Coordinates of C-alpha atoms in Angstrom, one line a residue:
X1 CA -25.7 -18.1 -24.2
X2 CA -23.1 -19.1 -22.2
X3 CA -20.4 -17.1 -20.6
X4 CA -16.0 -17.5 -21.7
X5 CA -13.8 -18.7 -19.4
X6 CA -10.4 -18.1 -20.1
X7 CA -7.3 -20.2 -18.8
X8 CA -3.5 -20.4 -18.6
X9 CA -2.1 -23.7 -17.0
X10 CA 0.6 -23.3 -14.9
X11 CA 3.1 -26.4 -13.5
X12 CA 2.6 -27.9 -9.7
X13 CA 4.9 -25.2 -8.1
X14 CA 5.2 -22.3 -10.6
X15 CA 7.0 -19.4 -8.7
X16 CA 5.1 -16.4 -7.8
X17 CA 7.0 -14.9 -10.8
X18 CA 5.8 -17.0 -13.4
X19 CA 1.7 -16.5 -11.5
X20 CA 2.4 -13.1 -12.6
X21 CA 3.3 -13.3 -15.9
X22 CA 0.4 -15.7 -16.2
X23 CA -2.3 -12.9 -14.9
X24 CA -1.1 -10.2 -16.8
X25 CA -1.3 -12.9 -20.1
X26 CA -5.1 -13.3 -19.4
X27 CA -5.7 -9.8 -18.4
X28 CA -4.7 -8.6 -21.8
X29 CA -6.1 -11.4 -23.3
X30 CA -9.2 -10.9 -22.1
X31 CA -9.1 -7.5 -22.8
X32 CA -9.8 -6.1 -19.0
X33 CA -8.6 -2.8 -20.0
X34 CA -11.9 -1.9 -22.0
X35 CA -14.0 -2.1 -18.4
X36 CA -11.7 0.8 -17.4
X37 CA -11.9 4.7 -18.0
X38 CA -10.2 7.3 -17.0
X39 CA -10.5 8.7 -13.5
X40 CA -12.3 5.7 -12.5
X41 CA -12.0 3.9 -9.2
X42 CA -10.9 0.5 -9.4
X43 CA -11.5 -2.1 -6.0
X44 CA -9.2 -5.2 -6.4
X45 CA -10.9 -7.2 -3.9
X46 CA -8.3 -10.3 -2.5
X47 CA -7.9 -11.9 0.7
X48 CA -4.7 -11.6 2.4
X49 CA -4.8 -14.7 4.3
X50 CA -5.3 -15.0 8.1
X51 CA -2.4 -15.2 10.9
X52 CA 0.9 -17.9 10.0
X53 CA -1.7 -19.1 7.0
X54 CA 0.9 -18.3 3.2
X55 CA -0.9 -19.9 0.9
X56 CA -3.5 -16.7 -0.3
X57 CA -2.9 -15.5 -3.5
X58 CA 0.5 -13.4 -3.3
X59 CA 1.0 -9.8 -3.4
X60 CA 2.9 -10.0 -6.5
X61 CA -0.4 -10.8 -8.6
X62 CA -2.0 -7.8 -6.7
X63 CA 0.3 -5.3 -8.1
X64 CA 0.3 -6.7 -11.4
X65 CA -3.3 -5.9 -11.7
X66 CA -2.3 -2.5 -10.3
X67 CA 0.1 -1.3 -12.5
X68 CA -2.0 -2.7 -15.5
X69 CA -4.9 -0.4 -13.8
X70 CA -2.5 2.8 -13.5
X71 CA -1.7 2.7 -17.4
X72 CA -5.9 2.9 -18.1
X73 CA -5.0 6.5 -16.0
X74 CA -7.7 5.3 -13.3
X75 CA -7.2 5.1 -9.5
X76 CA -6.9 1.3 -8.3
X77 CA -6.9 0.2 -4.5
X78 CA -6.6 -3.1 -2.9
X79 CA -10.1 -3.8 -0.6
X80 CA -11.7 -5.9 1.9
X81 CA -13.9 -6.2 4.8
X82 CA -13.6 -6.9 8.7
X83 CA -14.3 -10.5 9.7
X84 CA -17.0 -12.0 11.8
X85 CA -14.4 -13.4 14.1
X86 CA -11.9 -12.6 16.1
X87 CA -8.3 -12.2 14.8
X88 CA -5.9 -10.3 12.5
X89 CA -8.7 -8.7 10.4
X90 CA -11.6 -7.9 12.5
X91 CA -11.6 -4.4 12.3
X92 CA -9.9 -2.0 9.9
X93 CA -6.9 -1.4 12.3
X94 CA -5.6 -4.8 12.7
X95 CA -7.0 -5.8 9.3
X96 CA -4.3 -2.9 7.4
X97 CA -1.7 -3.3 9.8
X98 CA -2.0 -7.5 8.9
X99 CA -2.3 -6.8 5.3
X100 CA 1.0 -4.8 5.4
X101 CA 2.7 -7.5 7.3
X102 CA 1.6 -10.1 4.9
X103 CA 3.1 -7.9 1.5
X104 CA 0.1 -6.1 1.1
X105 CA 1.6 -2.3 1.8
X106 CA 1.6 0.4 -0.7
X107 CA 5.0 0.3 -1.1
X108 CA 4.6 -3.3 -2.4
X109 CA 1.8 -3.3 -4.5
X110 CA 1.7 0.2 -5.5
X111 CA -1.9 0.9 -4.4
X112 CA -3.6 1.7 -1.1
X113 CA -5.1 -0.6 0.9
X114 CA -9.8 0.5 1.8
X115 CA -11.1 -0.8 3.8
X116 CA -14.6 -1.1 1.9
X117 CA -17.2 -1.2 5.1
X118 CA -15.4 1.0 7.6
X119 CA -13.6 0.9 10.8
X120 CA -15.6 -1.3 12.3
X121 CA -17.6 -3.1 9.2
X122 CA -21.0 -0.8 9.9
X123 CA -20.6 1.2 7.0
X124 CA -22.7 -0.5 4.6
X125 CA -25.3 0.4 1.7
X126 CA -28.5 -1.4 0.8
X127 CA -29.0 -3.3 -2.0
X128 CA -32.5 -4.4 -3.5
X129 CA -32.0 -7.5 -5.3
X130 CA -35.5 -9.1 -5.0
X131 CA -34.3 -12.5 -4.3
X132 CA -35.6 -16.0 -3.3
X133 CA -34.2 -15.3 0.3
X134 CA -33.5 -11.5 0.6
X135 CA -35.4 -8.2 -1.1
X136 CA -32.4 -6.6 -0.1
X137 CA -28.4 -7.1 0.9
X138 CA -26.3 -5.3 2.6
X139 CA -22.9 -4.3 1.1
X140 CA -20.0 -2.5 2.5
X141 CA -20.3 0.7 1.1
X142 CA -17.0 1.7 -0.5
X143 CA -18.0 -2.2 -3.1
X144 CA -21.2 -0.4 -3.9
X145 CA -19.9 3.0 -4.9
X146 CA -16.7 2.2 -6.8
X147 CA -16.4 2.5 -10.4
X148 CA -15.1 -1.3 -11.4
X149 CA -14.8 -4.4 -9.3
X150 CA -11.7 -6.5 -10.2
X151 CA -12.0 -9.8 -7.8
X152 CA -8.2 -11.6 -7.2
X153 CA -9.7 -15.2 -5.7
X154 CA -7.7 -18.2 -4.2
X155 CA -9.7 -21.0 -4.2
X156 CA -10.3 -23.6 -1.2
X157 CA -12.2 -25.6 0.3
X158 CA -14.4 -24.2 2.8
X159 CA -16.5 -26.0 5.7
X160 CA -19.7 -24.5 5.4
X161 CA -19.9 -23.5 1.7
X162 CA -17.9 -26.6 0.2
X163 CA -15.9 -24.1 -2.4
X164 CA -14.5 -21.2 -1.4
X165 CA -13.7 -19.1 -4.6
X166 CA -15.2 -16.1 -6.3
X167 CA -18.8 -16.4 -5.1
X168 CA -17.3 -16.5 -1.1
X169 CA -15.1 -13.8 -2.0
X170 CA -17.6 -10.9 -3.3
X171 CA -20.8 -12.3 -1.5
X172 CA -19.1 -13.1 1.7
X173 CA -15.9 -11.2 1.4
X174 CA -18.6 -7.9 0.4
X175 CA -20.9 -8.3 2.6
X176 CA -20.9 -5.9 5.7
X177 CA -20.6 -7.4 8.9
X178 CA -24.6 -7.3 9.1
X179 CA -24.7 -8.8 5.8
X180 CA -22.5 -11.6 7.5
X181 CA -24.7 -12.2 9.9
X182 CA -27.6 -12.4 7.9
X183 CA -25.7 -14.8 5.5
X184 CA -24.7 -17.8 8.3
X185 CA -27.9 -17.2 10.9
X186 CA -29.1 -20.5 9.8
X187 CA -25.8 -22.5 11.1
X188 CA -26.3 -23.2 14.6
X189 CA -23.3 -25.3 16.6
X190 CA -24.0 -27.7 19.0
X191 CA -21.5 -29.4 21.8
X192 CA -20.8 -32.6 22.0
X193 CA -20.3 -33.0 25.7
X194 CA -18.1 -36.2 25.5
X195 CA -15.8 -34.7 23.4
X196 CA -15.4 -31.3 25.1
X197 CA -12.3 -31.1 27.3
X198 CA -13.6 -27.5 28.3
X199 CA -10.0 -25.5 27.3
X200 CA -11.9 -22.7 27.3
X201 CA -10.9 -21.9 23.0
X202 CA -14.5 -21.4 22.1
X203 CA -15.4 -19.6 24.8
X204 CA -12.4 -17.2 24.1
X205 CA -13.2 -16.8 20.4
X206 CA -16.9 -16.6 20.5
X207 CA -17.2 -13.0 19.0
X208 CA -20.4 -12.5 20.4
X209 CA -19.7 -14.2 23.9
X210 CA -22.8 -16.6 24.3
X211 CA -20.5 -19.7 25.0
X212 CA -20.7 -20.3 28.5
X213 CA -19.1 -23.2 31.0
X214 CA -21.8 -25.7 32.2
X215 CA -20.8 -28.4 34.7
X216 CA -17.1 -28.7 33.0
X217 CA -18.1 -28.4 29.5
X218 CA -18.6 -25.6 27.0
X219 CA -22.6 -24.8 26.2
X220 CA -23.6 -22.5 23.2
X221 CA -26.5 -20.2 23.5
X222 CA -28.7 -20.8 20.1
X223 CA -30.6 -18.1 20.7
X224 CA -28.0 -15.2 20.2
X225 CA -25.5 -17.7 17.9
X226 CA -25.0 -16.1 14.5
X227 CA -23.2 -19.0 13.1
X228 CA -20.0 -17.5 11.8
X229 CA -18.1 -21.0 12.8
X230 CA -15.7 -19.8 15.3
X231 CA -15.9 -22.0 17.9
X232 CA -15.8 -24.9 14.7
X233 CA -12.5 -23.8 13.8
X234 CA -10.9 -23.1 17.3
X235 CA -11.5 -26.7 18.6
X236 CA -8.8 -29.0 18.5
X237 CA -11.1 -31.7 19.7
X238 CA -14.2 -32.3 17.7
X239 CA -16.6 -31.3 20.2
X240 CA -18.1 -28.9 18.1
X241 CA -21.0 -30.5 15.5
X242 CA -23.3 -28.7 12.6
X243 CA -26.4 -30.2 11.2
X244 CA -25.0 -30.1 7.9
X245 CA -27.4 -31.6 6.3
X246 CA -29.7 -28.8 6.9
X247 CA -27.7 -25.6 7.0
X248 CA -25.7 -24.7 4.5
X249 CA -28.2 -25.1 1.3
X250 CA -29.3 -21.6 3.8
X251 CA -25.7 -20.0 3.4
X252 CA -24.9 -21.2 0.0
X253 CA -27.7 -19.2 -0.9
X254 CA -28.1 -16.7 0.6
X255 CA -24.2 -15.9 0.0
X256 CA -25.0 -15.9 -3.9
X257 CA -27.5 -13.1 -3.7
X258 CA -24.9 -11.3 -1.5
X259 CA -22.8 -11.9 -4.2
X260 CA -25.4 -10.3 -7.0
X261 CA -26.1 -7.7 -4.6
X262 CA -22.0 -6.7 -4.6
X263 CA -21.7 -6.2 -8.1
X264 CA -25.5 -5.8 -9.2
X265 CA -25.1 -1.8 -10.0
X266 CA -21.9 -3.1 -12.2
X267 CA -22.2 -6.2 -13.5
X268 CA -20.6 -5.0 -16.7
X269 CA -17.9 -3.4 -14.8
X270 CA -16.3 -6.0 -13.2
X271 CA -13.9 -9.3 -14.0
X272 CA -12.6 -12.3 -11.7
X273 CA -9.5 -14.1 -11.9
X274 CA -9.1 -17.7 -10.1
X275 CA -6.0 -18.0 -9.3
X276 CA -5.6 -22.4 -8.8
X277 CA -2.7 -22.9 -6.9
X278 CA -1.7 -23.4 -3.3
X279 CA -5.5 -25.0 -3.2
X280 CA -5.9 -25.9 0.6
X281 CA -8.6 -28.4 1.9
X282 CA -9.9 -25.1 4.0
X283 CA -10.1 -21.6 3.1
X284 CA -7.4 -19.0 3.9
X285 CA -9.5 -17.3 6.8
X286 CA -7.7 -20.3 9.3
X287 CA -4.9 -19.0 11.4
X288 CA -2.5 -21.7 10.5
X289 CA -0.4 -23.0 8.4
X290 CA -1.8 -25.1 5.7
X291 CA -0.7 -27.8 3.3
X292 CA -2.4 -27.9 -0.6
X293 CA -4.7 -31.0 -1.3
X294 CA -4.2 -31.0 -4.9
X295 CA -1.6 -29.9 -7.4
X296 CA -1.3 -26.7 -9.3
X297 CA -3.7 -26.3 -12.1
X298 CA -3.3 -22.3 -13.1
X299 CA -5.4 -19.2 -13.7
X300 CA -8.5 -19.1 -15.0
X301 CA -10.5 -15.4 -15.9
X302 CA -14.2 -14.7 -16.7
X303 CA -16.5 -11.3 -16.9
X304 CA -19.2 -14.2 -14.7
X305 CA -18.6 -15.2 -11.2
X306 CA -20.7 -18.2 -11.4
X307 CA -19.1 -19.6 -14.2
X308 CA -15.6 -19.1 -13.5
X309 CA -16.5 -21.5 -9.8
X310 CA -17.9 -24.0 -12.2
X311 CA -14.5 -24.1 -14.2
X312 CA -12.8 -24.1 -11.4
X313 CA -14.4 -27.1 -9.8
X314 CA -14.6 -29.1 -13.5
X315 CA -11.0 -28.1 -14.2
X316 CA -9.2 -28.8 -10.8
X317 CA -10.9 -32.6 -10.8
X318 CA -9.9 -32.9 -14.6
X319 CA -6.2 -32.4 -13.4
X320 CA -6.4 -34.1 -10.1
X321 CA -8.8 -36.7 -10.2
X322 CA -10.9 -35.0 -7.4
X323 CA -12.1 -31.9 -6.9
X324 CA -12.1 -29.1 -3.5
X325 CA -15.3 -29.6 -2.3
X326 CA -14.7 -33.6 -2.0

Protein backbone atom coordinates (compact mmCIF):
# COMPACT_ATOMS: atom_id res chain seq x y z
CA UNK A 1 0.00 0.00 0.00
CA UNK A 2 1.31 3.09 -0.61
CA UNK A 3 1.85 6.02 1.64
CA UNK A 4 -0.27 9.96 1.06
CA UNK A 5 1.51 12.69 0.30
CA UNK A 6 -0.14 15.79 0.78
CA UNK A 7 0.58 19.27 -0.97
CA UNK A 8 -0.23 22.98 -1.12
CA UNK A 9 1.47 24.88 -4.07
CA UNK A 10 2.74 28.08 -3.26
CA UNK A 11 3.94 31.00 -6.14
CA UNK A 12 7.87 31.51 -6.96
CA UNK A 13 8.38 34.05 -4.00
CA UNK A 14 5.47 33.52 -1.53
CA UNK A 15 6.26 35.59 1.59
CA UNK A 16 7.12 33.83 4.70
CA UNK A 17 3.57 34.80 5.72
CA UNK A 18 1.74 33.13 3.16
CA UNK A 19 4.57 29.58 3.98
CA UNK A 20 2.81 29.84 7.12
CA UNK A 21 -0.58 29.86 6.43
CA UNK A 22 0.30 27.10 3.91
CA UNK A 23 1.82 24.72 6.86
CA UNK A 24 -0.79 25.21 9.25
CA UNK A 25 -3.44 24.31 5.98
CA UNK A 26 -1.65 20.80 5.66
CA UNK A 27 -1.14 20.33 9.31
CA UNK A 28 -4.79 20.37 9.92
CA UNK A 29 -5.40 18.77 6.92
CA UNK A 30 -3.53 16.01 7.58
CA UNK A 31 -4.79 15.82 10.84
CA UNK A 32 -1.24 16.04 12.81
CA UNK A 33 -3.07 16.73 15.95
CA UNK A 34 -4.25 12.96 16.38
CA UNK A 35 -0.17 11.92 16.84
CA UNK A 36 -0.35 14.28 19.91
CA UNK A 37 -1.52 13.62 23.60
CA UNK A 38 -1.42 15.40 26.41
CA UNK A 39 1.76 15.99 28.36
CA UNK A 40 3.66 14.68 25.53
CA UNK A 41 7.06 15.89 24.31
CA UNK A 42 7.14 17.06 21.01
CA UNK A 43 10.92 17.54 19.01
CA UNK A 44 10.43 19.76 15.89
CA UNK A 45 13.61 18.98 14.39
CA UNK A 46 14.78 21.94 11.58
CA UNK A 47 17.89 23.28 10.48
CA UNK A 48 18.63 26.78 11.17
CA UNK A 49 21.01 27.30 8.42
CA UNK A 50 24.75 27.87 8.80
CA UNK A 51 26.70 31.43 9.05
CA UNK A 52 25.47 34.45 6.27
CA UNK A 53 23.49 31.30 4.60
CA UNK A 54 19.05 32.77 4.74
CA UNK A 55 17.56 30.51 2.78
CA UNK A 56 16.63 27.56 5.67
CA UNK A 57 13.23 27.21 6.36
CA UNK A 58 12.16 30.39 8.45
CA UNK A 59 11.39 30.67 11.95
CA UNK A 60 7.88 31.66 11.29
CA UNK A 61 6.96 28.07 10.07
CA UNK A 62 8.71 26.79 13.36
CA UNK A 63 6.28 28.53 15.53
CA UNK A 64 3.43 27.72 13.62
CA UNK A 65 3.89 24.18 14.34
CA UNK A 66 4.46 25.27 17.95
CA UNK A 67 1.52 26.95 18.74
CA UNK A 68 -0.47 24.24 16.81
CA UNK A 69 1.51 21.75 19.34
CA UNK A 70 0.56 23.99 22.62
CA UNK A 71 -3.32 23.78 21.88
CA UNK A 72 -2.90 19.49 21.90
CA UNK A 73 -1.72 20.78 25.76
CA UNK A 74 1.78 18.90 25.01
CA UNK A 75 5.25 20.37 25.47
CA UNK A 76 7.00 21.18 21.99
CA UNK A 77 10.68 22.27 21.54
CA UNK A 78 12.75 23.08 18.61
CA UNK A 79 16.00 20.35 18.26
CA UNK A 80 19.06 19.54 16.56
CA UNK A 81 22.50 18.20 16.79
CA UNK A 82 26.17 19.57 16.80
CA UNK A 83 27.96 19.34 13.44
CA UNK A 84 30.90 17.32 12.24
CA UNK A 85 32.68 20.51 11.35
CA UNK A 86 33.74 23.43 12.46
CA UNK A 87 31.49 26.51 12.68
CA UNK A 88 28.35 28.19 14.18
CA UNK A 89 26.89 24.85 15.32
CA UNK A 90 29.47 22.50 16.47
CA UNK A 91 28.70 22.25 19.83
CA UNK A 92 25.56 23.16 21.80
CA UNK A 93 26.99 26.69 22.91
CA UNK A 94 27.53 28.18 19.64
CA UNK A 95 24.90 26.02 18.01
CA UNK A 96 21.92 28.00 20.56
CA UNK A 97 23.54 31.16 20.58
CA UNK A 98 23.47 30.86 16.37
CA UNK A 99 19.98 29.59 16.42
CA UNK A 100 18.92 32.70 18.40
CA UNK A 101 20.69 34.96 16.14
CA UNK A 102 19.15 33.42 13.07
CA UNK A 103 15.10 33.85 14.67
CA UNK A 104 15.23 30.72 16.37
CA UNK A 105 14.92 32.21 20.31
CA UNK A 106 12.05 31.39 22.52
CA UNK A 107 10.79 34.62 22.34
CA UNK A 108 10.26 34.05 18.53
CA UNK A 109 9.01 30.86 18.21
CA UNK A 110 7.52 30.22 21.44
CA UNK A 111 9.38 27.07 22.33
CA UNK A 112 12.82 26.24 23.65
CA UNK A 113 15.57 25.44 21.69
CA UNK A 114 17.40 21.06 22.89
CA UNK A 115 19.85 20.42 21.95
CA UNK A 116 19.13 16.52 21.28
CA UNK A 117 22.87 14.82 21.70
CA UNK A 118 24.38 17.10 24.34
CA UNK A 119 26.90 19.68 24.86
CA UNK A 120 29.20 18.26 22.91
CA UNK A 121 27.17 15.61 20.61
CA UNK A 122 28.31 12.39 22.89
CA UNK A 123 25.12 11.93 24.45
CA UNK A 124 23.70 9.39 22.30
CA UNK A 125 21.49 6.05 22.67
CA UNK A 126 21.77 2.83 20.71
CA UNK A 127 19.50 1.78 18.37
CA UNK A 128 19.19 -1.99 16.93
CA UNK A 129 17.88 -1.76 13.63
CA UNK A 130 19.32 -5.02 12.07
CA UNK A 131 20.23 -3.51 8.82
CA UNK A 132 22.08 -4.30 5.57
CA UNK A 133 25.05 -2.06 6.86
CA UNK A 134 24.52 -1.49 10.63
CA UNK A 135 22.91 -3.92 13.61
CA UNK A 136 22.79 -0.89 15.44
CA UNK A 137 22.75 3.29 15.10
CA UNK A 138 23.54 5.69 17.20
CA UNK A 139 21.05 8.51 17.91
CA UNK A 140 21.25 11.54 19.98
CA UNK A 141 19.54 10.68 22.94
CA UNK A 142 16.92 13.38 23.67
CA UNK A 143 15.44 12.02 19.29
CA UNK A 144 15.20 8.63 20.99
CA UNK A 145 13.33 9.45 24.15
CA UNK A 146 10.86 12.08 23.02
CA UNK A 147 7.24 11.40 22.70
CA UNK A 148 6.61 12.63 18.79
CA UNK A 149 9.06 13.64 16.11
CA UNK A 150 7.73 16.46 13.97
CA UNK A 151 10.63 16.98 11.09
CA UNK A 152 10.47 20.96 9.42
CA UNK A 153 12.88 20.02 6.21
CA UNK A 154 14.27 22.52 3.44
CA UNK A 155 15.24 20.71 0.68
CA UNK A 156 18.67 21.06 -1.38
CA UNK A 157 20.96 19.72 -3.05
CA UNK A 158 23.70 18.18 -1.29
CA UNK A 159 27.31 17.01 -2.55
CA UNK A 160 27.63 13.74 -1.16
CA UNK A 161 24.00 12.54 -0.83
CA UNK A 162 22.49 14.29 -4.16
CA UNK A 163 19.12 15.41 -2.04
CA UNK A 164 19.24 16.83 1.00
CA UNK A 165 15.57 16.65 2.49
CA UNK A 166 13.86 14.67 5.08
CA UNK A 167 16.00 11.50 5.02
CA UNK A 168 19.52 13.96 5.58
CA UNK A 169 17.61 15.69 8.18
CA UNK A 170 16.55 12.87 10.74
CA UNK A 171 19.30 10.28 9.59
CA UNK A 172 22.06 12.80 9.38
CA UNK A 173 20.58 15.64 11.31
CA UNK A 174 19.83 12.70 14.31
CA UNK A 175 22.59 11.01 14.29
CA UNK A 176 25.13 11.67 17.23
CA UNK A 177 28.36 12.87 16.24
CA UNK A 178 29.58 9.05 16.32
CA UNK A 179 26.67 8.22 14.29
CA UNK A 180 28.21 10.91 11.85
CA UNK A 181 31.17 9.43 11.67
CA UNK A 182 30.10 6.21 11.08
CA UNK A 183 27.62 7.51 8.33
CA UNK A 184 30.59 9.33 5.84
CA UNK A 185 33.80 6.93 6.88
CA UNK A 186 33.60 5.64 3.43
CA UNK A 187 34.32 9.29 1.72
CA UNK A 188 37.83 9.74 1.63
CA UNK A 189 39.26 13.23 -0.06
CA UNK A 190 42.19 13.31 -2.03
CA UNK A 191 44.43 16.59 -3.18
CA UNK A 192 44.99 17.48 -6.33
CA UNK A 193 48.44 18.95 -6.10
CA UNK A 194 48.18 21.11 -9.22
CA UNK A 195 45.34 22.74 -8.12
CA UNK A 196 46.34 23.36 -4.46
CA UNK A 197 47.52 26.93 -3.84
CA UNK A 198 48.25 25.75 -0.09
CA UNK A 199 46.01 28.82 1.65
CA UNK A 200 46.01 26.85 4.41
CA UNK A 201 41.57 26.68 4.44
CA UNK A 202 41.55 22.97 4.76
CA UNK A 203 44.08 22.72 7.03
CA UNK A 204 42.24 25.29 9.26
CA UNK A 205 38.83 23.54 9.00
CA UNK A 206 39.89 19.95 9.21
CA UNK A 207 37.90 19.12 12.55
CA UNK A 208 40.10 16.31 13.19
CA UNK A 209 43.52 18.03 12.13
CA UNK A 210 45.11 15.23 9.88
CA UNK A 211 45.64 17.79 6.92
CA UNK A 212 49.13 18.59 6.93
CA UNK A 213 51.58 20.88 4.49
CA UNK A 214 53.84 18.75 2.21
CA UNK A 215 56.35 20.46 -0.03
CA UNK A 216 53.84 23.61 -0.58
CA UNK A 217 50.71 21.74 -0.87
CA UNK A 218 47.98 20.53 1.44
CA UNK A 219 48.20 16.41 2.07
CA UNK A 220 45.17 14.56 3.85
CA UNK A 221 45.87 11.62 6.13
CA UNK A 222 43.29 8.72 4.94
CA UNK A 223 43.93 6.92 7.69
CA UNK A 224 42.32 9.07 10.43
CA UNK A 225 39.84 11.02 7.64
CA UNK A 226 36.27 10.58 8.60
CA UNK A 227 34.93 12.10 5.51
CA UNK A 228 32.62 14.76 6.83
CA UNK A 229 33.65 17.07 3.54
CA UNK A 230 35.13 19.90 5.19
CA UNK A 231 38.00 20.57 3.44
CA UNK A 232 35.43 20.01 0.03
CA UNK A 233 33.55 22.83 1.00
CA UNK A 234 36.31 25.29 2.28
CA UNK A 235 38.32 25.18 -1.01
CA UNK A 236 37.88 27.92 -3.21
CA UNK A 237 40.12 26.17 -5.75
CA UNK A 238 39.05 22.72 -6.66
CA UNK A 239 41.88 20.99 -5.27
CA UNK A 240 39.96 18.86 -3.29
CA UNK A 241 38.53 15.47 -5.40
CA UNK A 242 36.10 12.39 -4.14
CA UNK A 243 35.79 9.13 -5.85
CA UNK A 244 32.23 9.59 -6.33
CA UNK A 245 31.64 6.99 -8.09
CA UNK A 246 32.35 4.79 -5.28
CA UNK A 247 31.40 6.52 -2.05
CA UNK A 248 28.33 7.75 -1.63
CA UNK A 249 26.00 4.54 -2.58
CA UNK A 250 28.08 3.99 1.36
CA UNK A 251 26.49 7.17 2.88
CA UNK A 252 23.26 7.16 1.09
CA UNK A 253 22.83 4.16 2.94
CA UNK A 254 23.98 4.03 5.60
CA UNK A 255 22.20 7.59 6.32
CA UNK A 256 18.77 5.82 5.60
CA UNK A 257 19.18 3.27 8.43
CA UNK A 258 20.26 6.29 10.57
CA UNK A 259 17.19 7.63 9.50
CA UNK A 260 15.00 4.32 10.61
CA UNK A 261 16.96 4.13 13.63
CA UNK A 262 15.75 8.03 14.63
CA UNK A 263 12.25 7.39 14.53
CA UNK A 264 12.21 3.43 14.70
CA UNK A 265 10.59 3.39 18.48
CA UNK A 266 7.90 5.90 16.88
CA UNK A 267 7.27 5.46 13.52
CA UNK A 268 3.59 6.09 14.21
CA UNK A 269 4.45 9.18 16.14
CA UNK A 270 5.96 11.26 13.88
CA UNK A 271 5.13 13.49 10.48
CA UNK A 272 7.43 15.52 7.98
CA UNK A 273 6.72 18.58 6.17
CA UNK A 274 8.97 19.60 2.97
CA UNK A 275 8.91 22.82 2.86
CA UNK A 276 9.99 23.56 -1.43
CA UNK A 277 11.18 26.90 -1.56
CA UNK A 278 14.40 28.82 -1.44
CA UNK A 279 15.71 25.31 -3.07
CA UNK A 280 19.58 25.93 -3.30
CA UNK A 281 21.93 23.75 -5.57
CA UNK A 282 23.82 22.87 -1.95
CA UNK A 283 22.39 22.30 1.34
CA UNK A 284 21.97 24.95 4.11
CA UNK A 285 24.99 23.61 6.27
CA UNK A 286 27.46 26.13 3.70
CA UNK A 287 28.50 29.29 5.42
CA UNK A 288 27.42 31.53 2.57
CA UNK A 289 25.05 33.04 0.98
CA UNK A 290 23.23 31.10 -1.58
CA UNK A 291 21.11 31.72 -4.63
CA UNK A 292 17.89 29.13 -5.41
CA UNK A 293 18.35 26.90 -8.58
CA UNK A 294 14.77 26.37 -9.23
CA UNK A 295 11.54 28.18 -8.53
CA UNK A 296 9.08 27.82 -5.73
CA UNK A 297 6.98 24.80 -5.78
CA UNK A 298 5.30 24.68 -2.04
CA UNK A 299 4.78 22.39 0.92
CA UNK A 300 4.40 19.01 0.71
CA UNK A 301 3.40 16.65 4.20
CA UNK A 302 3.48 12.83 4.67
CA UNK A 303 3.36 10.33 8.00
CA UNK A 304 6.65 8.55 5.46
CA UNK A 305 10.00 10.06 5.15
CA UNK A 306 10.83 8.16 2.13
CA UNK A 307 7.97 9.02 0.28
CA UNK A 308 7.61 12.56 0.96
CA UNK A 309 11.75 12.78 -0.77
CA UNK A 310 10.33 10.96 -3.71
CA UNK A 311 7.53 13.72 -4.10
CA UNK A 312 9.75 16.07 -3.59
CA UNK A 313 12.16 15.06 -6.35
CA UNK A 314 9.01 14.08 -8.92
CA UNK A 315 7.24 17.32 -8.00
CA UNK A 316 10.17 19.94 -8.15
CA UNK A 317 11.19 18.46 -11.90
CA UNK A 318 7.40 18.52 -12.85
CA UNK A 319 7.45 22.35 -12.07
CA UNK A 320 10.90 23.16 -13.22
CA UNK A 321 11.89 20.94 -15.81
CA UNK A 322 14.79 19.55 -13.64
CA UNK A 323 15.08 18.34 -10.52
CA UNK A 324 17.87 19.01 -7.17
CA UNK A 325 19.93 16.27 -7.47
CA UNK A 326 20.67 17.15 -11.34
Amino acid sequence: MSSKVYFVPLLDGSSVETQAKALKQLYEACQVDELIEERNLVAIKLSVGEKYNDTHVQPLLAAELVKKVKKRKAYPFLTETSTLYKGERENAIKHLMHAHKHGFGIEQVGAPFIMADGLVGNSEIEVEINGEIYDSVNIAREAVITDVVITLNHPTGHLATGLGACIKNLGMGLASRMGKMRQHSALKPQVIPEKCKNCGKCLEWCPEGIISEQDGKALINNERCIGCGECLAVCRFDSIKYDWNANPEHLQKAMAEHAYGSIKNKLDRSFHFNVLVSMTKDCDCMARKQEKIVADVGILASSDAVAIDVATLKLTEEVNGKHLTA
